[in-house]
């Protein structure tokens, strides 16, 4: 929850964004007013039954995410930037390379990243499997 006056003081949602307007709004609120508090209760439920396309999987989702990154990257730590790369990789449904997975270690969300890495179609895994188990 945020006071209406605070949202208005930062100009509200950035309507030039095709998506990620909420992410941008929260970032600007935190810049102006300081740290936010995360609540530990469910405040909404996402109906992800597959009957409608989620923004995360749409072209606008990717464009909006790039807009957010371009606008706020100067504020991001190395860990933030690594997480942004991972989220974009996942949005684009690209495989997470072993080199990129290594750079992601220590930046948070390791379980999610490892799960995505292992689900990627990795040539190196097939190659190693063949070398180890198919000797001879």
Short mmCIF file of C-alpha atoms in Angstrom, two decimals:
data_model
loop_
_atom_site.label_atom_id
_atom_site.label_comp_id
_atom_site.label_asym_id
_atom_site.label_seq_id
_atom_site.Cartn_x
_atom_site.Cartn_y
_atom_site.Cartn_z
CA UNK A 1 0.00 0.00 0.00
CA UNK A 2 1.19 3.49 -0.78
CA UNK A 3 -0.32 6.90 -0.24
CA UNK A 4 -1.92 8.39 -3.34
CA UNK A 5 -0.01 11.66 -2.84
CA UNK A 6 3.31 9.80 -3.14
CA UNK A 7 2.32 8.16 -6.41
CA UNK A 8 1.20 11.54 -7.77
CA UNK A 9 4.41 13.25 -6.57
CA UNK A 10 6.50 11.00 -8.83
CA UNK A 11 4.20 11.41 -11.83
CA UNK A 12 2.28 8.14 -11.51
CA UNK A 13 2.83 5.32 -13.96
CA UNK A 14 5.24 5.91 -16.84
CA UNK A 15 2.84 5.48 -19.76
CA UNK A 16 5.71 5.23 -22.25
CA UNK A 17 6.36 1.71 -20.92
CA UNK A 18 4.52 -1.06 -22.77
CA UNK A 19 4.77 -3.25 -19.64
CA UNK A 20 6.60 -3.25 -16.28
CA UNK A 21 4.92 0.03 -15.33
CA UNK A 22 4.40 -1.26 -11.79
CA UNK A 23 8.04 -2.31 -11.44
CA UNK A 24 9.12 1.16 -12.59
CA UNK A 25 6.63 2.87 -10.26
CA UNK A 26 7.90 0.98 -7.20
CA UNK A 27 11.50 1.69 -8.14
CA UNK A 28 10.83 5.44 -8.40
CA UNK A 29 8.89 5.43 -5.11
CA UNK A 30 11.80 3.74 -3.34
CA UNK A 31 14.28 6.21 -4.87
CA UNK A 32 12.26 9.15 -3.59
CA UNK A 33 10.92 7.85 -0.28
CA UNK A 34 13.36 5.14 0.82
CA UNK A 35 13.06 1.44 1.42
CA UNK A 36 9.75 -0.32 1.02
CA UNK A 37 8.41 -3.04 3.27
CA UNK A 38 7.53 -6.44 1.93
CA UNK A 39 4.37 -7.91 3.43
CA UNK A 40 4.27 -11.60 4.31
CA UNK A 41 0.68 -12.25 3.32
CA UNK A 42 -0.82 -13.00 -0.06
CA UNK A 43 -2.42 -9.85 -1.42
CA UNK A 44 -3.48 -11.23 -4.80
CA UNK A 45 -3.72 -14.49 -6.70
CA UNK A 46 -2.53 -15.00 -10.26
CA UNK A 47 -4.81 -17.17 -12.36
CA UNK A 48 -2.26 -18.97 -14.50
CA UNK A 49 -4.48 -21.65 -15.99
CA UNK A 50 -3.07 -21.25 -19.49
CA UNK A 51 -6.21 -19.78 -21.02
CA UNK A 52 -4.70 -16.33 -21.53
CA UNK A 53 -1.25 -15.12 -22.43
CA UNK A 54 0.70 -13.75 -19.49
CA UNK A 55 2.62 -10.50 -20.00
CA UNK A 56 5.84 -12.26 -19.00
CA UNK A 57 5.61 -14.42 -22.13
CA UNK A 58 4.56 -11.70 -24.58
CA UNK A 59 6.62 -9.46 -26.86
CA UNK A 60 5.44 -6.43 -24.85
CA UNK A 61 6.75 -8.09 -21.70
CA UNK A 62 10.21 -8.28 -23.23
CA UNK A 63 10.07 -4.71 -24.55
CA UNK A 64 8.85 -3.33 -21.22
CA UNK A 65 11.55 -5.19 -19.37
CA UNK A 66 14.19 -3.70 -21.69
CA UNK A 67 12.68 -0.25 -21.11
CA UNK A 68 12.94 -0.77 -17.34
CA UNK A 69 16.53 -1.97 -17.60
CA UNK A 70 17.59 0.95 -19.80
CA UNK A 71 15.97 3.49 -17.48
CA UNK A 72 17.29 2.12 -14.17
CA UNK A 73 20.49 0.17 -14.91
CA UNK A 74 22.62 2.99 -13.48
CA UNK A 75 21.09 2.22 -10.07
CA UNK A 76 21.78 -1.53 -10.19
CA UNK A 77 24.48 -3.50 -8.43
CA UNK A 78 26.34 -6.32 -10.17
CA UNK A 79 23.92 -8.78 -8.54
CA UNK A 80 20.92 -6.76 -9.77
CA UNK A 81 22.33 -6.73 -13.30
CA UNK A 82 22.96 -10.50 -13.18
CA UNK A 83 19.37 -11.07 -12.04
CA UNK A 84 18.09 -8.81 -14.80
CA UNK A 85 20.06 -10.85 -17.38
CA UNK A 86 18.61 -14.07 -16.00
CA UNK A 87 15.05 -12.77 -16.05
CA UNK A 88 15.44 -11.60 -19.65
CA UNK A 89 16.96 -14.96 -20.66
CA UNK A 90 14.00 -16.73 -19.09
CA UNK A 91 11.51 -14.33 -20.71
CA UNK A 92 13.01 -15.01 -24.12
CA UNK A 93 13.06 -18.76 -23.38
CA UNK A 94 16.74 -18.92 -24.23
CA UNK A 95 19.00 -21.58 -22.74
CA UNK A 96 21.11 -20.55 -19.77
CA UNK A 97 24.70 -21.33 -20.71
CA UNK A 98 27.08 -22.86 -18.20
CA UNK A 99 29.20 -19.68 -18.27
CA UNK A 100 26.17 -17.53 -17.49
CA UNK A 101 25.06 -19.96 -14.77
CA UNK A 102 28.48 -19.58 -13.14
CA UNK A 103 28.17 -15.77 -13.19
CA UNK A 104 24.76 -16.11 -11.51
CA UNK A 105 26.15 -17.90 -8.44
CA UNK A 106 26.00 -15.62 -5.43
CA UNK A 107 23.42 -13.24 -6.91
CA UNK A 108 20.35 -14.82 -5.29
CA UNK A 109 17.50 -17.04 -6.46
CA UNK A 110 19.94 -19.92 -7.01
CA UNK A 111 17.32 -22.67 -6.82
CA UNK A 112 15.20 -21.05 -9.53
CA UNK A 113 18.22 -20.40 -11.73
CA UNK A 114 19.56 -23.92 -11.29
CA UNK A 115 16.15 -25.38 -12.14
CA UNK A 116 16.00 -23.27 -15.31
CA UNK A 117 19.60 -24.15 -16.20
CA UNK A 118 18.93 -27.87 -15.86
CA UNK A 119 15.77 -27.60 -17.96
CA UNK A 120 17.67 -25.90 -20.80
CA UNK A 121 18.61 -27.92 -23.85
CA UNK A 122 22.31 -28.03 -23.11
CA UNK A 123 24.73 -29.53 -25.58
CA UNK A 124 27.45 -29.68 -22.92
CA UNK A 125 25.33 -31.96 -20.71
CA UNK A 126 24.64 -34.33 -23.61
CA UNK A 127 28.33 -34.26 -24.55
CA UNK A 128 29.50 -35.03 -21.00
CA UNK A 129 26.87 -37.74 -20.61
CA UNK A 130 28.07 -39.35 -23.83
CA UNK A 131 31.75 -39.14 -22.79
CA UNK A 132 31.17 -40.51 -19.30
CA UNK A 133 28.59 -43.22 -19.93
CA UNK A 134 29.26 -44.23 -23.51
CA UNK A 135 33.00 -44.98 -23.31
CA UNK A 136 34.34 -47.47 -25.78
#
